[in-house]
Amino acid sequence: MKVLAILLAALVLVTSAASRQGTTPNIKEVFIGRCWDYQEIRYNTILPIEPKNCSHLWDLFFKAFSYHAPCDVRQANYDQYLQEAKQSLPANKAMFWSGIYNLAHQFSDNGINYVTLEDTLIGYLANSLTWCGQENYPGMNFSACPTWTDCPLEASESFWSGASTTFAASAIGPVVLMVDGSNPNKPAYRRDSFFGKYELSGLNVSKVPSVHVIVTHALGAAKLEVCGNGTLVTLQNDVEARGMTYTCDDNPDSVMYLLCAEKPDCRECKLAKALASGQLSYNSSVITPDYIMG
Amino acid sequence: MKVLAILLAALVLVTSAASRQGTTPNIKEVFIGRCWDYQEIRYNTILPIEPKNCSHLWDLFFKAFSYHAPCDVRQANYDQYLQEAKQSLPANKAMFWSGIYNLAHQFSDNGINYVTLEDTLIGYLANSLTWCGQENYPGMNFSACPTWTDCPLEASESFWSGASTTFAASAIGPVVLMVDGSNPNKPAYRRDSFFGKYELSGLNVSKVPSVHVIVTHALGAAKLEVCGNGTLVTLQNDVEARGMTYTCDDNPDSVMYLLCAEKPDCRECKLAKALASGQLSYNSSVITPDYIMG
């Protein structure tokens, strides 16, 4: 999914680094190395590991797009690979994100707090890679790949739509979705986002009773959308229409502290520090006692 | 049959638990995959990348310990590998840690805020791997490796002491050291830690003017050592004896917020949240105005 952000950013900037857009050099070595690393080390104490043959996974992945023209790849091409690479998820841990990458991954903490698509083998292997096919040997184009907007929609989204659908279908128990309520260029919820198109519809409602939405607001930025207004009303309707319970929280404490860790000089963060260090006294009549003491 | 199945399952469990202590399976694929991943993707926008031949690096690394008895490996064995794999560090970014791993790496944020040994190619490639040699083919022992305490000191530390020394020697500009001031089992500073033995002495004082120490205190835990007392006095003396300036900070804001993000229900964190949400008023006469407003 990070690759989407990178490609969109490249498009906006009208990138000059054309050569960076070809298939990632040494993609086979990276893919197979990540696959063993994932299973043997990175996630072997965090997620249930179902041993996979990494060379076989590469063969299936490579087969999906190699020796095809770059835009001639449908989601179905990846079906066999996704079927082979998919894994069981621990219950109550699945987390989705839309429009916000870094904070979402700090929050999920590499599968320790929550499991995102990028913490699954499918997402981990492909994250930040670029790849595309060509009809001639070696079947991959290392000099230039089209951007997502150059290809018909299905080809552009063929891998990540399948990966998102597979991930959503594996979720068990309540799930979390993090969205950005402070982005002036993008609503917090969009039906044409990956979450809106593939993940919400991919959830198995017999196994997922509820969706808990976390709306984040950058420190010092306008709160353009909060729980209960704007596109979050649409989101609530869409979640409930699928028969799941919807809950929503604006910048919960744990998210606020992650934001403060990056910008400790923001006013709300400095106040917190002053209080903790005893420089500040509080007016007990204003406080809900069990909030403070509880 | 059910009994047999249980016995076989137990056997498999015992076997796999023991084999986890041998050389990491597929270590060559993991090493080479990480090496390309590091250069092409993970750190290619964060650190200056000096292209390396990953297969050649593996050959040098493998040569250092393979076909030797597991405890028969001196630091000098790794010299050629370390020389080939070492890289230039960006100025003012080097960060050391001692006795505290997770928080230090959340703080450094994969090279974005600071660069730790584990963000350099040398540390990234070896992090969390297990390896040891044997005299017979294939030169590595995949069933059991000695623990550090089983080998003479030099063999135990042979790789990481060389890696730490190489990292310290590459630092340019002021450096940061994070230590734990709340561990009842381990002083914040120990002269026999990797920092004390290899890194402090490895710093090039003509390029590194100062060491800034961050002493962390787990929320709710006793502050066993703070700047200016305990082993931190020894640390100050050792830093100054090498001709560098010493500064020290107890749980600076950005660290406090990382701690609060993990434990938002701690008292000091809840107070902060109440204040930010307007549930709390403050007594302006108590506050240092420029602390709050500045």
Short mmCIF file of N, CA, C and O in Angstrom, two decimals, chain A residues 99-211:
data_model
loop_
_atom_site.label_atom_id
_atom_site.label_comp_id
_atom_site.label_asym_id
_atom_site.label_seq_id
_atom_site.Cartn_x
_atom_site.Cartn_y
_atom_site.Cartn_z
N GLY A 99 -5.55 6.44 4.12
CA GLY A 99 -5.14 7.84 4.06
C GLY A 99 -4.10 8.23 5.10
O GLY A 99 -3.72 9.38 5.19
N ILE A 100 -3.63 7.27 5.90
CA ILE A 100 -2.63 7.58 6.92
C ILE A 100 -1.77 6.35 7.13
O ILE A 100 -2.27 5.31 7.53
N TYR A 101 -0.49 6.46 6.80
CA TYR A 101 0.37 5.28 6.82
C TYR A 101 1.28 5.24 8.04
O TYR A 101 1.25 4.29 8.82
N ASN A 102 2.10 6.27 8.22
CA ASN A 102 3.13 6.20 9.27
C ASN A 102 2.54 6.05 10.66
O ASN A 102 2.94 5.18 11.43
N LEU A 103 1.58 6.92 10.99
CA LEU A 103 0.98 6.86 12.33
C LEU A 103 0.29 5.51 12.55
O LEU A 103 0.39 4.92 13.63
N ALA A 104 -0.40 5.03 11.53
CA ALA A 104 -1.09 3.74 11.66
C ALA A 104 -0.09 2.63 12.00
O ALA A 104 -0.37 1.76 12.83
N HIS A 105 1.09 2.71 11.38
CA HIS A 105 2.07 1.63 11.62
C HIS A 105 2.85 1.82 12.91
O HIS A 105 3.28 0.85 13.53
N GLN A 106 3.00 3.06 13.35
CA GLN A 106 3.55 3.25 14.69
C GLN A 106 2.58 2.68 15.72
O GLN A 106 2.97 2.06 16.71
N PHE A 107 1.32 2.90 15.48
CA PHE A 107 0.27 2.45 16.41
C PHE A 107 0.18 0.92 16.43
O PHE A 107 0.09 0.31 17.49
N SER A 108 0.22 0.31 15.28
CA SER A 108 0.10 -1.16 15.24
C SER A 108 1.40 -1.83 15.72
O SER A 108 1.36 -2.92 16.27
N ASP A 109 2.53 -1.16 15.55
CA ASP A 109 3.83 -1.59 16.06
C ASP A 109 4.22 -2.99 15.57
O ASP A 109 4.48 -3.90 16.39
N ASN A 110 4.28 -3.14 14.26
CA ASN A 110 4.79 -4.38 13.66
C ASN A 110 4.10 -5.64 14.17
O ASN A 110 4.75 -6.66 14.42
N GLY A 111 2.80 -5.54 14.33
CA GLY A 111 2.05 -6.73 14.74
C GLY A 111 1.95 -6.93 16.23
O GLY A 111 1.24 -7.81 16.71
N ILE A 112 2.65 -6.10 17.01
CA ILE A 112 2.63 -6.28 18.47
C ILE A 112 1.29 -5.79 19.03
O ILE A 112 0.64 -6.50 19.80
N ASN A 113 0.87 -4.61 18.62
CA ASN A 113 -0.45 -4.13 19.08
C ASN A 113 -1.56 -4.60 18.13
O ASN A 113 -2.58 -5.10 18.59
N TYR A 114 -1.35 -4.39 16.85
CA TYR A 114 -2.32 -4.79 15.84
C TYR A 114 -1.59 -5.33 14.62
O TYR A 114 -0.40 -5.04 14.42
N VAL A 115 -2.33 -6.07 13.81
CA VAL A 115 -1.77 -6.65 12.59
C VAL A 115 -2.38 -5.93 11.39
O VAL A 115 -3.59 -5.98 11.16
N THR A 116 -1.54 -5.24 10.63
CA THR A 116 -2.00 -4.60 9.39
C THR A 116 -1.67 -5.52 8.21
O THR A 116 -0.93 -6.51 8.36
N LEU A 117 -2.18 -5.17 7.07
CA LEU A 117 -1.84 -5.92 5.85
C LEU A 117 -0.33 -6.06 5.70
O LEU A 117 0.17 -7.12 5.31
N GLU A 118 0.41 -5.01 6.03
CA GLU A 118 1.86 -5.01 5.85
C GLU A 118 2.57 -5.92 6.86
O GLU A 118 3.77 -6.18 6.72
N ASP A 119 1.84 -6.36 7.88
CA ASP A 119 2.40 -7.34 8.82
C ASP A 119 2.11 -8.77 8.41
O ASP A 119 2.60 -9.70 9.04
N THR A 120 1.27 -8.94 7.40
CA THR A 120 1.04 -10.30 6.89
C THR A 120 2.09 -10.61 5.84
O THR A 120 2.70 -9.69 5.26
N LEU A 121 2.30 -11.87 5.59
CA LEU A 121 3.32 -12.26 4.62
C LEU A 121 3.07 -11.61 3.26
O LEU A 121 4.00 -11.08 2.63
N ILE A 122 1.81 -11.60 2.84
CA ILE A 122 1.47 -11.02 1.53
C ILE A 122 1.86 -9.55 1.44
O ILE A 122 2.45 -9.10 0.45
N GLY A 123 1.54 -8.80 2.45
CA GLY A 123 1.86 -7.38 2.44
C GLY A 123 3.33 -7.11 2.68
O GLY A 123 3.93 -6.22 2.07
N TYR A 124 3.92 -7.92 3.58
CA TYR A 124 5.33 -7.73 3.94
C TYR A 124 6.24 -7.94 2.73
O TYR A 124 7.19 -7.20 2.51
N LEU A 125 5.93 -8.96 1.94
CA LEU A 125 6.79 -9.29 0.79
C LEU A 125 6.75 -8.20 -0.28
O LEU A 125 7.75 -7.95 -0.95
N ALA A 126 5.60 -7.57 -0.45
CA ALA A 126 5.43 -6.64 -1.58
C ALA A 126 5.59 -5.17 -1.19
O ALA A 126 5.74 -4.32 -2.07
N ASN A 127 5.60 -4.89 0.11
CA ASN A 127 5.59 -3.51 0.58
C ASN A 127 6.75 -2.70 -0.02
O ASN A 127 7.91 -3.10 0.08
N SER A 128 6.41 -1.57 -0.64
CA SER A 128 7.39 -0.64 -1.22
C SER A 128 8.11 -1.16 -2.45
O SER A 128 8.99 -0.48 -2.96
N LEU A 129 7.79 -2.34 -2.90
CA LEU A 129 8.40 -2.82 -4.14
C LEU A 129 7.67 -2.24 -5.35
O LEU A 129 6.50 -1.90 -5.28
N THR A 130 8.41 -2.12 -6.43
CA THR A 130 7.82 -1.77 -7.72
C THR A 130 8.07 -2.94 -8.67
O THR A 130 9.15 -3.52 -8.65
N TRP A 131 7.07 -3.31 -9.44
CA TRP A 131 7.28 -4.37 -10.42
C TRP A 131 6.30 -4.21 -11.58
O TRP A 131 5.21 -3.68 -11.42
N CYS A 132 6.76 -4.65 -12.75
CA CYS A 132 5.85 -4.74 -13.89
C CYS A 132 6.47 -5.68 -14.91
O CYS A 132 7.68 -5.92 -14.91
N GLY A 133 5.64 -6.21 -15.78
CA GLY A 133 6.09 -7.19 -16.75
C GLY A 133 6.45 -6.56 -18.08
O GLY A 133 6.20 -5.37 -18.34
N GLN A 134 7.10 -7.36 -18.92
CA GLN A 134 7.27 -7.03 -20.33
C GLN A 134 7.24 -8.37 -21.08
O GLN A 134 7.51 -9.43 -20.50
N GLU A 135 6.91 -8.31 -22.36
CA GLU A 135 6.71 -9.56 -23.09
C GLU A 135 8.02 -10.28 -23.40
O GLU A 135 8.05 -11.49 -23.59
N ASN A 136 9.12 -9.53 -23.44
CA ASN A 136 10.41 -10.15 -23.77
C ASN A 136 11.17 -10.54 -22.50
O ASN A 136 10.88 -10.07 -21.40
N TYR A 137 12.21 -11.37 -22.72
CA TYR A 137 13.11 -11.73 -21.63
C TYR A 137 13.68 -10.48 -20.98
O TYR A 137 13.99 -9.54 -21.68
N PRO A 138 13.81 -10.37 -19.65
CA PRO A 138 13.57 -11.43 -18.66
C PRO A 138 12.13 -11.44 -18.11
O PRO A 138 11.92 -12.02 -17.05
N GLY A 139 11.21 -10.83 -18.83
CA GLY A 139 9.81 -10.88 -18.39
C GLY A 139 9.43 -9.77 -17.43
O GLY A 139 8.25 -9.59 -17.14
N MET A 140 10.42 -9.05 -16.92
CA MET A 140 10.17 -7.89 -16.05
C MET A 140 10.85 -6.69 -16.67
O MET A 140 11.94 -6.82 -17.22
N ASN A 141 10.24 -5.52 -16.52
CA ASN A 141 10.84 -4.31 -17.05
C ASN A 141 11.55 -3.56 -15.93
O ASN A 141 10.91 -3.06 -15.01
N PHE A 142 12.88 -3.52 -16.02
CA PHE A 142 13.66 -2.88 -14.96
C PHE A 142 13.92 -1.40 -15.23
O PHE A 142 14.53 -0.72 -14.42
N SER A 143 13.48 -0.90 -16.39
CA SER A 143 13.78 0.51 -16.67
C SER A 143 12.60 1.44 -16.43
O SER A 143 12.77 2.57 -16.01
N ALA A 144 11.37 0.99 -16.66
CA ALA A 144 10.22 1.86 -16.43
C ALA A 144 8.95 1.03 -16.26
O ALA A 144 8.69 0.11 -17.03
N CYS A 145 8.18 1.37 -15.25
CA CYS A 145 6.85 0.77 -15.08
C CYS A 145 5.83 1.90 -15.18
O CYS A 145 6.10 3.02 -14.77
N PRO A 146 4.65 1.62 -15.72
CA PRO A 146 3.63 2.66 -15.78
C PRO A 146 3.18 3.05 -14.37
O PRO A 146 3.27 2.25 -13.44
N THR A 147 2.73 4.28 -14.21
CA THR A 147 2.10 4.63 -12.95
C THR A 147 0.69 4.06 -12.94
O THR A 147 0.18 3.62 -13.98
N TRP A 148 0.06 4.09 -11.79
CA TRP A 148 -1.27 3.51 -11.68
C TRP A 148 -2.27 4.19 -12.62
O TRP A 148 -3.18 3.55 -13.12
N THR A 149 -2.07 5.47 -12.83
CA THR A 149 -3.04 6.16 -13.67
C THR A 149 -2.82 5.91 -15.15
O THR A 149 -3.67 6.23 -15.97
N ASP A 150 -1.67 5.32 -15.51
CA ASP A 150 -1.41 5.00 -16.92
C ASP A 150 -2.17 3.76 -17.37
O ASP A 150 -2.36 3.54 -18.56
N CYS A 151 -2.53 2.91 -16.44
CA CYS A 151 -3.15 1.63 -16.78
C CYS A 151 -4.65 1.70 -16.50
O CYS A 151 -5.10 2.49 -15.67
N PRO A 152 -5.44 0.83 -17.16
CA PRO A 152 -6.84 0.73 -16.77
C PRO A 152 -6.92 0.36 -15.28
O PRO A 152 -6.02 -0.28 -14.74
N LEU A 153 -8.00 0.75 -14.66
CA LEU A 153 -8.13 0.61 -13.22
C LEU A 153 -7.82 -0.80 -12.73
O LEU A 153 -7.06 -0.99 -11.78
N GLU A 154 -8.35 -1.79 -13.42
CA GLU A 154 -8.18 -3.15 -12.90
C GLU A 154 -6.72 -3.56 -12.85
O GLU A 154 -6.26 -4.17 -11.88
N ALA A 155 -5.98 -3.21 -13.89
CA ALA A 155 -4.56 -3.58 -13.91
C ALA A 155 -3.79 -2.83 -12.83
O ALA A 155 -2.89 -3.39 -12.19
N SER A 156 -4.15 -1.57 -12.62
CA SER A 156 -3.45 -0.77 -11.62
C SER A 156 -3.61 -1.37 -10.24
O SER A 156 -2.70 -1.38 -9.43
N GLU A 157 -4.79 -1.82 -9.97
CA GLU A 157 -5.09 -2.25 -8.61
C GLU A 157 -4.97 -3.76 -8.46
O GLU A 157 -5.24 -4.30 -7.40
N SER A 158 -4.53 -4.45 -9.51
CA SER A 158 -4.68 -5.90 -9.53
C SER A 158 -4.05 -6.60 -8.33
O SER A 158 -4.67 -7.49 -7.75
N PHE A 159 -2.86 -6.21 -7.95
CA PHE A 159 -2.25 -6.91 -6.81
C PHE A 159 -2.84 -6.45 -5.48
O PHE A 159 -3.31 -7.27 -4.68
N TRP A 160 -2.81 -5.14 -5.23
CA TRP A 160 -3.18 -4.68 -3.90
C TRP A 160 -4.67 -4.84 -3.60
O TRP A 160 -5.06 -4.99 -2.44
N SER A 161 -5.50 -4.85 -4.63
CA SER A 161 -6.92 -5.12 -4.38
C SER A 161 -7.09 -6.57 -3.92
O SER A 161 -7.84 -6.85 -2.98
N GLY A 162 -6.39 -7.48 -4.57
CA GLY A 162 -6.46 -8.89 -4.16
C GLY A 162 -5.87 -9.09 -2.78
O GLY A 162 -6.41 -9.84 -1.95
N ALA A 163 -4.75 -8.41 -2.50
CA ALA A 163 -4.11 -8.53 -1.19
C ALA A 163 -5.03 -7.98 -0.09
O ALA A 163 -5.19 -8.59 0.97
N SER A 164 -5.68 -6.83 -0.36
CA SER A 164 -6.58 -6.22 0.63
C SER A 164 -7.79 -7.12 0.88
O SER A 164 -8.23 -7.29 2.02
N THR A 165 -8.34 -7.67 -0.19
CA THR A 165 -9.50 -8.55 -0.05
C THR A 165 -9.14 -9.79 0.76
O THR A 165 -9.89 -10.21 1.66
N THR A 166 -7.97 -10.37 0.46
CA THR A 166 -7.51 -11.56 1.17
C THR A 166 -7.31 -11.26 2.66
O THR A 166 -7.69 -12.05 3.53
N PHE A 167 -6.70 -10.11 2.94
CA PHE A 167 -6.47 -9.71 4.33
C PHE A 167 -7.79 -9.55 5.07
O PHE A 167 -7.99 -10.10 6.16
N ALA A 168 -8.71 -8.80 4.47
CA ALA A 168 -10.00 -8.55 5.14
C ALA A 168 -10.73 -9.87 5.40
O ALA A 168 -11.32 -10.07 6.48
N ALA A 169 -10.67 -10.77 4.44
CA ALA A 169 -11.39 -12.04 4.58
C ALA A 169 -10.83 -12.90 5.71
O ALA A 169 -11.51 -13.80 6.21
N SER A 170 -9.58 -12.61 6.12
CA SER A 170 -8.94 -13.40 7.18
C SER A 170 -9.21 -12.85 8.57
O SER A 170 -8.86 -13.49 9.56
N ALA A 171 -9.79 -11.67 8.67
CA ALA A 171 -9.98 -11.03 9.98
C ALA A 171 -11.00 -11.81 10.81
O ALA A 171 -12.02 -12.27 10.30
N ILE A 172 -10.69 -11.93 12.10
CA ILE A 172 -11.58 -12.59 13.05
C ILE A 172 -11.68 -11.71 14.29
O ILE A 172 -10.65 -11.30 14.83
N GLY A 173 -12.90 -11.44 14.73
CA GLY A 173 -13.09 -10.58 15.91
C GLY A 173 -13.21 -9.13 15.50
O GLY A 173 -13.12 -8.78 14.31
N PRO A 174 -13.42 -8.25 16.49
CA PRO A 174 -13.55 -6.82 16.20
C PRO A 174 -12.32 -6.31 15.45
O PRO A 174 -11.21 -6.75 15.73
N VAL A 175 -12.52 -5.40 14.52
CA VAL A 175 -11.38 -4.83 13.78
C VAL A 175 -11.31 -3.33 14.03
O VAL A 175 -12.28 -2.70 14.47
N VAL A 176 -10.15 -2.78 13.76
CA VAL A 176 -9.89 -1.34 13.93
C VAL A 176 -9.59 -0.75 12.55
O VAL A 176 -8.97 -1.41 11.71
N LEU A 177 -10.05 0.47 12.34
CA LEU A 177 -9.73 1.21 11.12
C LEU A 177 -9.23 2.59 11.53
O LEU A 177 -9.92 3.31 12.27
N MET A 178 -8.05 2.97 11.08
CA MET A 178 -7.55 4.32 11.36
C MET A 178 -7.68 5.17 10.11
O MET A 178 -7.28 4.75 9.02
N VAL A 179 -8.26 6.37 10.28
CA VAL A 179 -8.41 7.32 9.17
C VAL A 179 -7.94 8.70 9.62
O VAL A 179 -7.79 8.97 10.81
N ASP A 180 -7.72 9.56 8.64
CA ASP A 180 -7.18 10.90 8.91
C ASP A 180 -8.29 11.94 8.83
O ASP A 180 -8.87 12.14 7.76
N GLY A 181 -8.58 12.59 9.94
CA GLY A 181 -9.62 13.61 9.97
C GLY A 181 -9.11 15.02 9.76
O GLY A 181 -9.85 15.99 9.96
N SER A 182 -7.86 15.15 9.37
CA SER A 182 -7.25 16.48 9.22
C SER A 182 -6.67 16.73 7.84
O SER A 182 -5.89 17.67 7.66
N ASN A 183 -7.01 15.94 6.87
CA ASN A 183 -6.41 16.12 5.54
C ASN A 183 -7.35 16.95 4.65
O ASN A 183 -8.42 16.49 4.26
N PRO A 184 -6.94 18.18 4.32
CA PRO A 184 -7.82 19.04 3.52
C PRO A 184 -8.04 18.52 2.10
O PRO A 184 -8.99 18.94 1.43
N ASN A 185 -7.17 17.61 1.66
CA ASN A 185 -7.26 17.13 0.27
C ASN A 185 -7.98 15.79 0.13
O ASN A 185 -8.15 15.30 -0.99
N LYS A 186 -8.35 15.18 1.24
CA LYS A 186 -8.91 13.84 1.15
C LYS A 186 -9.86 13.61 2.31
O LYS A 186 -9.46 13.75 3.47
N PRO A 187 -11.11 13.24 2.04
CA PRO A 187 -12.03 12.97 3.15
C PRO A 187 -11.54 11.79 3.99
O PRO A 187 -10.81 10.93 3.48
N ALA A 188 -11.98 11.74 5.24
CA ALA A 188 -11.56 10.65 6.12
C ALA A 188 -11.99 9.30 5.55
O ALA A 188 -11.24 8.33 5.57
N TYR A 189 -13.21 9.23 5.00
CA TYR A 189 -13.70 7.97 4.42
C TYR A 189 -14.10 8.20 2.97
O TYR A 189 -14.79 9.17 2.65
N ARG A 190 -13.61 7.34 2.10
CA ARG A 190 -13.99 7.40 0.69
C ARG A 190 -14.40 5.99 0.25
O ARG A 190 -13.67 5.03 0.49
N ARG A 191 -15.56 5.93 -0.39
CA ARG A 191 -16.01 4.60 -0.85
C ARG A 191 -15.09 4.04 -1.91
O ARG A 191 -15.07 2.83 -2.12
N ASP A 192 -14.30 4.90 -2.56
CA ASP A 192 -13.37 4.38 -3.57
C ASP A 192 -11.96 4.17 -3.02
O ASP A 192 -11.02 3.95 -3.79
N SER A 193 -11.78 4.24 -1.69
CA SER A 193 -10.50 3.86 -1.10
C SER A 193 -10.40 2.34 -1.09
O SER A 193 -11.40 1.64 -1.32
N PHE A 194 -9.21 1.81 -0.81
CA PHE A 194 -9.07 0.35 -0.71
C PHE A 194 -9.96 -0.18 0.40
O PHE A 194 -10.54 -1.26 0.27
N PHE A 195 -10.05 0.56 1.50
CA PHE A 195 -10.94 0.08 2.56
C PHE A 195 -12.38 0.05 2.07
O PHE A 195 -13.09 -0.94 2.27
N GLY A 196 -12.80 1.13 1.43
CA GLY A 196 -14.18 1.22 0.97
C GLY A 196 -14.53 0.20 -0.11
O GLY A 196 -15.62 -0.37 -0.12
N LYS A 197 -13.58 -0.05 -1.01
CA LYS A 197 -13.88 -0.93 -2.14
C LYS A 197 -13.67 -2.41 -1.85
O LYS A 197 -14.40 -3.25 -2.36
N TYR A 198 -12.61 -2.72 -1.11
CA TYR A 198 -12.23 -4.13 -0.98
C TYR A 198 -12.29 -4.68 0.44
O TYR A 198 -12.59 -5.85 0.63
N GLU A 199 -11.98 -3.84 1.41
CA GLU A 199 -11.82 -4.39 2.76
C GLU A 199 -13.15 -4.46 3.50
O GLU A 199 -13.49 -5.49 4.08
N LEU A 200 -13.90 -3.37 3.46
CA LEU A 200 -15.19 -3.41 4.16
C LEU A 200 -16.06 -4.53 3.58
O LEU A 200 -16.66 -5.32 4.32
N SER A 201 -16.09 -4.62 2.26
CA SER A 201 -16.92 -5.66 1.64
C SER A 201 -16.30 -7.05 1.81
O SER A 201 -16.99 -8.06 1.71
N GLY A 202 -14.98 -7.10 2.07
CA GLY A 202 -14.30 -8.39 2.22
C GLY A 202 -14.44 -9.00 3.60
O GLY A 202 -14.16 -10.19 3.79
N LEU A 203 -14.83 -8.18 4.59
CA LEU A 203 -14.95 -8.70 5.95
C LEU A 203 -16.03 -9.77 6.02
O LEU A 203 -17.11 -9.62 5.43
N ASN A 204 -15.74 -10.83 6.74
CA ASN A 204 -16.70 -11.91 6.93
C ASN A 204 -17.55 -11.57 8.16
O ASN A 204 -17.11 -11.75 9.30
N VAL A 205 -18.77 -11.08 7.93
CA VAL A 205 -19.55 -10.53 9.06
C VAL A 205 -19.96 -11.60 10.06
O VAL A 205 -20.32 -11.28 11.19
N SER A 206 -19.85 -12.87 9.69
CA SER A 206 -20.15 -13.91 10.69
C SER A 206 -18.99 -14.04 11.69
O SER A 206 -19.15 -14.63 12.75
N LYS A 207 -17.84 -13.47 11.34
CA LYS A 207 -16.67 -13.57 12.24
C LYS A 207 -16.25 -12.21 12.78
O LYS A 207 -15.47 -12.14 13.73
N VAL A 208 -16.69 -11.14 12.16
CA VAL A 208 -16.28 -9.79 12.58
C VAL A 208 -17.52 -9.02 13.05
O VAL A 208 -18.31 -8.55 12.23
N PRO A 209 -17.70 -8.89 14.37
CA PRO A 209 -18.93 -8.27 14.87
C PRO A 209 -18.93 -6.75 14.78
O PRO A 209 -20.00 -6.14 14.76
N SER A 210 -17.75 -6.13 14.73
CA SER A 210 -17.73 -4.67 14.86
C SER A 210 -16.50 -4.05 14.22
O SER A 210 -15.46 -4.70 14.08
N VAL A 211 -16.66 -2.78 13.86
CA VAL A 211 -15.56 -1.98 13.32
C VAL A 211 -15.38 -0.77 14.24
O VAL A 211 -16.31 0.01 14.43
#
